[in-house]
């Protein structure tokens, strides 16, 4: 799977995310502080990763900033993106296609657990859940 990754700094697990995804066999497209040719501010970097998803250059994205909140907000400004700060139900009930992480609180062991859960998750087929996700596109 092709996954866009954005971070506004190289703090915490920022670089480890790229390595972990590659070890799992994913192709990674980097943005922000992970790509020397790009602006590293969270709003720009995370929007770029989200646009990769919305425009079909990546199937999913992982966006990061110090808290993860700004990364999520920046990604969610892009139509077609459903970014969620790591929490229960993000993949199942919300069919999230962008994972937002905090560089401050996510450790390497926790990163692996989060990614395991993220990739194991699938979208619900319950009509009510599907209707909620579809409503976001209108």
PDB file of C-alpha atoms in Angstrom:
ATOM      1  CA  UNK A   1       0.000   0.000   0.000  1.00  0.00           C
ATOM      2  CA  UNK A   2       1.212   3.539  -0.704  1.00  0.00           C
ATOM      3  CA  UNK A   3       1.048   5.709   2.430  1.00  0.00           C
ATOM      4  CA  UNK A   4       1.785   9.425   2.729  1.00  0.00           C
ATOM      5  CA  UNK A   5       3.476  10.463   5.976  1.00  0.00           C
ATOM      6  CA  UNK A   6       3.788  14.018   7.254  1.00  0.00           C
ATOM      7  CA  UNK A   7       5.434  15.473  10.336  1.00  0.00           C
ATOM      8  CA  UNK A   8       6.236  19.024  11.318  1.00  0.00           C
ATOM      9  CA  UNK A   9       9.399  18.028  13.177  1.00  0.00           C
ATOM     10  CA  UNK A  10      11.702  15.056  13.595  1.00  0.00           C
ATOM     11  CA  UNK A  11      10.835  14.760  17.291  1.00  0.00           C
ATOM     12  CA  UNK A  12       9.572  11.556  18.887  1.00  0.00           C
ATOM     13  CA  UNK A  13       8.669   8.744  16.512  1.00  0.00           C
ATOM     14  CA  UNK A  14       8.486  10.853  13.325  1.00  0.00           C
ATOM     15  CA  UNK A  15      11.303   9.082  11.478  1.00  0.00           C
ATOM     16  CA  UNK A  16      10.431   5.725  13.055  1.00  0.00           C
ATOM     17  CA  UNK A  17       6.970   5.852  11.475  1.00  0.00           C
ATOM     18  CA  UNK A  18       8.541   5.845   8.003  1.00  0.00           C
ATOM     19  CA  UNK A  19      10.824   2.942   8.918  1.00  0.00           C
ATOM     20  CA  UNK A  20       8.046   0.927  10.518  1.00  0.00           C
ATOM     21  CA  UNK A  21       5.775   1.346   7.495  1.00  0.00           C
ATOM     22  CA  UNK A  22       8.563   0.325   5.105  1.00  0.00           C
ATOM     23  CA  UNK A  23       9.344  -2.722   7.262  1.00  0.00           C
ATOM     24  CA  UNK A  24       5.682  -3.703   6.882  1.00  0.00           C
ATOM     25  CA  UNK A  25       6.073  -3.572   3.100  1.00  0.00           C
ATOM     26  CA  UNK A  26       4.421  -0.215   2.397  1.00  0.00           C
ATOM     27  CA  UNK A  27       5.646   2.407  -0.049  1.00  0.00           C
ATOM     28  CA  UNK A  28       6.024   5.723   1.762  1.00  0.00           C
ATOM     29  CA  UNK A  29       5.693   9.275   0.425  1.00  0.00           C
ATOM     30  CA  UNK A  30       7.099  11.843   2.848  1.00  0.00           C
ATOM     31  CA  UNK A  31       6.072  15.422   3.592  1.00  0.00           C
ATOM     32  CA  UNK A  32       7.132  18.243   5.882  1.00  0.00           C
ATOM     33  CA  UNK A  33      10.177  17.688   8.087  1.00  0.00           C
ATOM     34  CA  UNK A  34      10.536  14.220   6.563  1.00  0.00           C
ATOM     35  CA  UNK A  35      11.160  15.754   3.127  1.00  0.00           C
ATOM     36  CA  UNK A  36      13.894  18.410   2.873  1.00  0.00           C
ATOM     37  CA  UNK A  37      12.291  19.954  -0.227  1.00  0.00           C
ATOM     38  CA  UNK A  38       9.041  20.844   1.544  1.00  0.00           C
ATOM     39  CA  UNK A  39       7.774  23.316   4.101  1.00  0.00           C
ATOM     40  CA  UNK A  40       7.682  21.625   7.518  1.00  0.00           C
ATOM     41  CA  UNK A  41       4.886  23.579   9.217  1.00  0.00           C
ATOM     42  CA  UNK A  42       2.136  21.208  10.397  1.00  0.00           C
ATOM     43  CA  UNK A  43      -0.706  22.857   8.488  1.00  0.00           C
ATOM     44  CA  UNK A  44       1.073  22.640   5.134  1.00  0.00           C
ATOM     45  CA  UNK A  45       2.736  19.249   5.608  1.00  0.00           C
ATOM     46  CA  UNK A  46      -0.364  17.462   6.865  1.00  0.00           C
ATOM     47  CA  UNK A  47      -2.548  19.002   4.188  1.00  0.00           C
ATOM     48  CA  UNK A  48      -0.089  17.737   1.542  1.00  0.00           C
ATOM     49  CA  UNK A  49      -0.318  14.173   2.867  1.00  0.00           C
ATOM     50  CA  UNK A  50      -4.107  14.386   2.973  1.00  0.00           C
ATOM     51  CA  UNK A  51      -4.182  15.642  -0.623  1.00  0.00           C
ATOM     52  CA  UNK A  52      -2.174  12.571  -1.630  1.00  0.00           C
ATOM     53  CA  UNK A  53      -5.045  10.452  -0.280  1.00  0.00           C
ATOM     54  CA  UNK A  54      -7.844  12.584  -1.718  1.00  0.00           C
ATOM     55  CA  UNK A  55      -6.211  12.753  -5.154  1.00  0.00           C
ATOM     56  CA  UNK A  56      -5.323   9.054  -5.305  1.00  0.00           C
ATOM     57  CA  UNK A  57      -1.537   9.285  -4.964  1.00  0.00           C
ATOM     58  CA  UNK A  58      -1.741   7.365  -1.669  1.00  0.00           C
ATOM     59  CA  UNK A  59      -4.314   5.015  -0.195  1.00  0.00           C
ATOM     60  CA  UNK A  60      -3.856   6.241   3.371  1.00  0.00           C
ATOM     61  CA  UNK A  61      -1.784   8.733   5.334  1.00  0.00           C
ATOM     62  CA  UNK A  62      -0.246   9.196   8.748  1.00  0.00           C
ATOM     63  CA  UNK A  63       0.021  12.822   9.859  1.00  0.00           C
ATOM     64  CA  UNK A  64       1.895  14.006  12.933  1.00  0.00           C
ATOM     65  CA  UNK A  65       2.517  17.080  15.012  1.00  0.00           C
ATOM     66  CA  UNK A  66       3.348  17.624  18.690  1.00  0.00           C
ATOM     67  CA  UNK A  67      -0.203  16.870  19.881  1.00  0.00           C
ATOM     68  CA  UNK A  68      -1.701  15.281  16.763  1.00  0.00           C
ATOM     69  CA  UNK A  69      -4.654  17.640  16.963  1.00  0.00           C
ATOM     70  CA  UNK A  70      -3.374  20.217  14.471  1.00  0.00           C
ATOM     71  CA  UNK A  71      -2.318  17.432  12.111  1.00  0.00           C
ATOM     72  CA  UNK A  72      -5.851  16.046  12.205  1.00  0.00           C
ATOM     73  CA  UNK A  73      -7.430  19.458  11.650  1.00  0.00           C
ATOM     74  CA  UNK A  74      -5.141  20.223   8.687  1.00  0.00           C
ATOM     75  CA  UNK A  75      -5.842  16.860   7.072  1.00  0.00           C
ATOM     76  CA  UNK A  76      -9.592  17.137   7.592  1.00  0.00           C
ATOM     77  CA  UNK A  77      -9.761  20.373   5.615  1.00  0.00           C
ATOM     78  CA  UNK A  78      -9.251  18.257   2.472  1.00  0.00           C
ATOM     79  CA  UNK A  79     -12.482  16.958   0.929  1.00  0.00           C
ATOM     80  CA  UNK A  80     -12.664  13.170   1.013  1.00  0.00           C
ATOM     81  CA  UNK A  81     -10.320  12.806   3.967  1.00  0.00           C
ATOM     82  CA  UNK A  82     -11.452  11.411   7.294  1.00  0.00           C
ATOM     83  CA  UNK A  83      -8.538  11.952   9.670  1.00  0.00           C
ATOM     84  CA  UNK A  84      -8.723  10.680  13.223  1.00  0.00           C
ATOM     85  CA  UNK A  85      -6.425  11.143  16.169  1.00  0.00           C
ATOM     86  CA  UNK A  86      -5.699   7.600  17.288  1.00  0.00           C
ATOM     87  CA  UNK A  87      -8.726   6.340  19.233  1.00  0.00           C
ATOM     88  CA  UNK A  88     -11.066   3.387  19.376  1.00  0.00           C
ATOM     89  CA  UNK A  89     -13.414   3.005  16.448  1.00  0.00           C
ATOM     90  CA  UNK A  90     -11.683   5.325  14.009  1.00  0.00           C
ATOM     91  CA  UNK A  91     -11.399   2.701  11.275  1.00  0.00           C
ATOM     92  CA  UNK A  92     -14.564   0.726  12.034  1.00  0.00           C
ATOM     93  CA  UNK A  93     -17.242   3.358  12.558  1.00  0.00           C
ATOM     94  CA  UNK A  94     -15.688   6.317  10.754  1.00  0.00           C
ATOM     95  CA  UNK A  95     -13.823   4.567   7.906  1.00  0.00           C
ATOM     96  CA  UNK A  96     -10.900   6.879   8.673  1.00  0.00           C
ATOM     97  CA  UNK A  97      -8.322   7.020   5.884  1.00  0.00           C
ATOM     98  CA  UNK A  98      -5.798   9.226   7.680  1.00  0.00           C
ATOM     99  CA  UNK A  99      -4.260   8.442  11.060  1.00  0.00           C
ATOM    100  CA  UNK A 100      -3.151  11.408  13.184  1.00  0.00           C
ATOM    101  CA  UNK A 101      -0.524  10.852  15.870  1.00  0.00           C
ATOM    102  CA  UNK A 102       1.071  12.902  18.623  1.00  0.00           C
ATOM    103  CA  UNK A 103       4.858  13.061  18.434  1.00  0.00           C
ATOM    104  CA  UNK A 104       4.854  13.942  22.142  1.00  0.00           C
ATOM    105  CA  UNK A 105       3.039  10.928  23.591  1.00  0.00           C
ATOM    106  CA  UNK A 106       3.481   8.051  21.127  1.00  0.00           C
ATOM    107  CA  UNK A 107       6.411   5.792  22.013  1.00  0.00           C
ATOM    108  CA  UNK A 108       7.954   3.216  19.652  1.00  0.00           C
ATOM    109  CA  UNK A 109       6.179   0.243  21.320  1.00  0.00           C
ATOM    110  CA  UNK A 110       2.871   2.146  21.260  1.00  0.00           C
ATOM    111  CA  UNK A 111       3.441   3.116  17.616  1.00  0.00           C
ATOM    112  CA  UNK A 112       3.646  -0.559  16.658  1.00  0.00           C
ATOM    113  CA  UNK A 113       0.433  -1.336  18.551  1.00  0.00           C
ATOM    114  CA  UNK A 114      -1.376   1.606  16.952  1.00  0.00           C
ATOM    115  CA  UNK A 115      -0.275   0.574  13.463  1.00  0.00           C
ATOM    116  CA  UNK A 116      -1.251  -3.055  14.133  1.00  0.00           C
ATOM    117  CA  UNK A 117      -4.743  -1.940  15.146  1.00  0.00           C
ATOM    118  CA  UNK A 118      -5.011   0.567  12.279  1.00  0.00           C
ATOM    119  CA  UNK A 119      -4.154  -1.959   9.577  1.00  0.00           C
ATOM    120  CA  UNK A 120      -6.271  -4.701  11.158  1.00  0.00           C
ATOM    121  CA  UNK A 121      -9.304  -2.409  11.217  1.00  0.00           C
ATOM    122  CA  UNK A 122     -11.918  -2.436   8.511  1.00  0.00           C
ATOM    123  CA  UNK A 123     -14.876  -0.218   7.822  1.00  0.00           C
ATOM    124  CA  UNK A 124     -18.242  -1.276   9.161  1.00  0.00           C
ATOM    125  CA  UNK A 125     -20.832  -2.431   6.639  1.00  0.00           C
ATOM    126  CA  UNK A 126     -23.713  -1.605   8.968  1.00  0.00           C
ATOM    127  CA  UNK A 127     -26.088   0.624   6.976  1.00  0.00           C
ATOM    128  CA  UNK A 128     -26.171   3.292   9.708  1.00  0.00           C
ATOM    129  CA  UNK A 129     -22.366   3.505   9.800  1.00  0.00           C
ATOM    130  CA  UNK A 130     -22.136   3.615   5.998  1.00  0.00           C
ATOM    131  CA  UNK A 131     -24.787   6.361   5.885  1.00  0.00           C
ATOM    132  CA  UNK A 132     -22.852   8.471   8.390  1.00  0.00           C
ATOM    133  CA  UNK A 133     -19.627   8.228   6.384  1.00  0.00           C
ATOM    134  CA  UNK A 134     -21.469   8.966   3.123  1.00  0.00           C
ATOM    135  CA  UNK A 135     -23.079  12.005   4.735  1.00  0.00           C
ATOM    136  CA  UNK A 136     -19.627  13.529   5.211  1.00  0.00           C
ATOM    137  CA  UNK A 137     -19.251  13.781   1.431  1.00  0.00           C
ATOM    138  CA  UNK A 138     -22.367  15.911   0.973  1.00  0.00           C
TER     139      UNK A 138
END
